[in-house]
Amino acid sequence: MPFGDPKFTVVNPSPDVDAVLRSLRFSDYLSAVGISGGSWAYGYMLGKPTRMACGSTAMALGMTCASMLVLQNGRSRLRGYRENEKEVIKYGAWPFQPDLKPLGTKRFPIATGTMSETTRPPLNWKNYD
């Protein structure tokens, strides 16, 4: 995940796996099927003596890769680092949004720090003696 404030509306700042799986889009399912099928075809083409076994092994690795990619994309949408207009309409926005500070232009940036206090709360030094 990127270090800094999200660019879009935060739906859930720390989603669990169930929340991410409930919020999957059709494009996520399509990418998972495409990566799994493509990896099977790759394993089948390159596994000359044992094509079916190599294809199945490559598909298992492709499904692992696809599941990690789908979870990463879904989590970044819920946390506001990707476009999440559908999730905001479906689940609503989180009550505490980060304070987005003006960054200026690329040529003349404004030094504001990378994270707001909503995203990164201040340290609690009371537990240290």
CSV table of C-alpha atoms in Angstrom, one decimal:
chain,number,residue,atom,x,y,z
A,1,MET,CA,0.0,0.0,0.0
A,2,PRO,CA,1.2,3.5,-0.6
A,3,PHE,CA,2.5,5.6,2.2
A,4,GLY,CA,0.4,8.7,2.5
A,5,ASP,CA,-3.2,9.9,2.4
A,6,PRO,CA,-5.7,8.2,0.1
A,7,LYS,CA,-6.8,10.1,-3.0
A,8,PHE,CA,-10.4,8.9,-2.9
A,9,THR,CA,-13.1,8.5,-0.3
A,10,VAL,CA,-12.3,6.0,2.5
A,11,VAL,CA,-14.9,3.3,2.9
A,12,ASN,CA,-13.2,1.2,5.5
A,13,PRO,CA,-9.7,2.0,6.8
A,14,SER,CA,-8.9,-1.5,7.8
A,15,PRO,CA,-11.0,-4.0,5.9
A,16,ASP,CA,-10.8,-7.7,6.7
A,17,VAL,CA,-10.8,-10.5,4.1
A,18,ASP,CA,-14.6,-11.0,4.3
A,19,ALA,CA,-15.3,-7.3,3.6
A,20,VAL,CA,-13.0,-7.4,0.7
A,21,LEU,CA,-14.5,-10.6,-0.7
A,22,ARG,CA,-18.0,-9.1,-0.4
A,23,SER,CA,-17.0,-6.0,-2.3
A,24,LEU,CA,-15.4,-7.7,-5.3
A,25,ARG,CA,-16.3,-6.4,-8.8
A,26,PHE,CA,-16.9,-8.2,-12.0
A,27,SER,CA,-13.5,-7.1,-13.2
A,28,ASP,CA,-11.9,-8.8,-10.2
A,29,TYR,CA,-13.5,-12.1,-11.1
A,30,LEU,CA,-12.6,-11.6,-14.7
A,31,SER,CA,-9.0,-10.9,-13.9
A,32,ALA,CA,-8.8,-14.0,-11.5
A,33,VAL,CA,-10.2,-16.2,-14.2
A,34,GLY,CA,-7.9,-14.7,-16.9
A,35,ILE,CA,-4.7,-15.1,-14.7
A,36,SER,CA,-5.6,-18.7,-13.8
A,37,GLY,CA,-6.4,-19.7,-17.3
A,38,GLY,CA,-3.4,-18.0,-18.8
A,39,SER,CA,-1.1,-19.6,-16.3
A,40,TRP,CA,-2.6,-23.1,-17.1
A,41,ALA,CA,-2.0,-22.4,-20.8
A,42,TYR,CA,1.6,-21.3,-20.1
A,43,GLY,CA,2.3,-24.4,-18.0
A,44,TYR,CA,0.7,-26.6,-20.7
A,45,MET,CA,2.8,-25.1,-23.5
A,46,LEU,CA,6.1,-25.3,-21.6
A,47,GLY,CA,5.6,-28.7,-19.9
A,48,LYS,CA,6.6,-30.9,-22.8
A,49,PRO,CA,6.9,-34.4,-21.2
A,50,THR,CA,4.1,-34.0,-18.7
A,51,ARG,CA,1.8,-31.3,-20.1
A,52,MET,CA,-1.2,-31.8,-17.9
A,53,ALA,CA,0.7,-32.0,-14.6
A,54,CYS,CA,2.7,-28.9,-15.5
A,55,GLY,CA,-0.5,-27.1,-16.6
A,56,SER,CA,-2.2,-28.0,-13.3
A,57,THR,CA,0.7,-26.9,-11.2
A,58,ALA,CA,1.0,-23.6,-13.1
A,59,MET,CA,-2.8,-23.1,-12.7
A,60,ALA,CA,-2.4,-23.6,-8.9
A,61,LEU,CA,0.3,-21.0,-8.8
A,62,GLY,CA,-1.7,-18.7,-11.0
A,63,MET,CA,-4.8,-19.0,-8.8
A,64,THR,CA,-2.6,-18.1,-5.8
A,65,CYS,CA,-1.3,-15.0,-7.6
A,66,ALA,CA,-4.8,-14.1,-8.8
A,67,SER,CA,-6.3,-14.3,-5.3
A,68,MET,CA,-3.5,-12.1,-3.9
A,69,LEU,CA,-4.0,-9.6,-6.7
A,70,VAL,CA,-7.8,-9.5,-6.2
A,71,LEU,CA,-7.5,-9.0,-2.4
A,72,GLN,CA,-4.9,-6.3,-2.9
A,73,ASN,CA,-7.1,-4.4,-5.4
A,74,GLY,CA,-10.2,-4.8,-3.3
A,75,ARG,CA,-8.4,-3.6,-0.1
A,76,SER,CA,-7.0,-0.6,-1.8
A,77,ARG,CA,-10.4,0.4,-3.1
A,78,LEU,CA,-12.0,0.1,0.3
A,79,ARG,CA,-9.1,2.1,1.9
A,80,GLY,CA,-9.4,4.9,-0.8
A,81,TYR,CA,-6.2,4.4,-2.7
A,82,ARG,CA,-8.1,3.4,-5.9
A,83,GLU,CA,-11.3,4.5,-7.7
A,84,ASN,CA,-14.1,3.4,-5.4
A,85,GLU,CA,-17.3,5.2,-6.5
A,86,LYS,CA,-19.4,2.0,-6.5
A,87,GLU,CA,-18.2,1.0,-3.0
A,88,VAL,CA,-19.0,4.5,-1.6
A,89,ILE,CA,-22.5,4.2,-3.0
A,90,LYS,CA,-23.0,0.6,-1.8
A,91,TYR,CA,-21.4,0.8,1.7
A,92,GLY,CA,-21.2,4.5,2.4
A,93,ALA,CA,-18.2,6.6,3.4
A,94,TRP,CA,-16.3,6.2,6.7
A,95,PRO,CA,-17.2,8.9,9.2
A,96,PHE,CA,-13.6,10.2,9.7
A,97,GLN,CA,-12.0,11.1,6.4
A,98,PRO,CA,-8.3,12.2,6.2
A,99,ASP,CA,-7.6,15.9,5.8
A,100,LEU,CA,-6.4,16.3,2.3
A,101,LYS,CA,-3.9,19.1,2.1
A,102,PRO,CA,-3.2,21.1,-1.1
A,103,LEU,CA,0.0,19.7,-2.7
A,104,GLY,CA,0.5,22.5,-5.2
A,105,THR,CA,1.9,21.8,-8.6
A,106,LYS,CA,4.6,19.4,-9.5
A,107,ARG,CA,7.0,22.2,-10.2
A,108,PHE,CA,6.2,24.1,-7.0
A,109,PRO,CA,5.1,21.6,-4.4
A,110,ILE,CA,4.0,22.5,-0.9
A,111,ALA,CA,5.7,20.7,1.9
A,112,THR,CA,2.8,19.5,4.0
A,113,GLY,CA,4.0,16.0,5.1
A,114,THR,CA,2.7,12.8,3.6
A,115,MET,CA,0.0,11.8,6.1
A,116,SER,CA,-2.8,13.6,8.0
A,117,GLU,CA,-3.5,13.0,11.7
A,118,THR,CA,-6.6,11.0,10.8
A,119,THR,CA,-4.6,8.5,8.9
A,120,ARG,CA,-1.7,8.4,11.3
A,121,PRO,CA,-2.7,9.4,14.9
A,122,PRO,CA,-0.1,11.0,17.2
A,123,LEU,CA,2.1,8.8,19.3
A,124,ASN,CA,0.9,8.0,22.8
A,125,TRP,CA,3.9,8.3,25.1
A,126,LYS,CA,2.0,7.8,28.4
A,127,ASN,CA,2.6,4.1,28.5
A,128,TYR,CA,6.4,4.5,28.5
A,129,ASP,CA,8.3,5.2,31.7
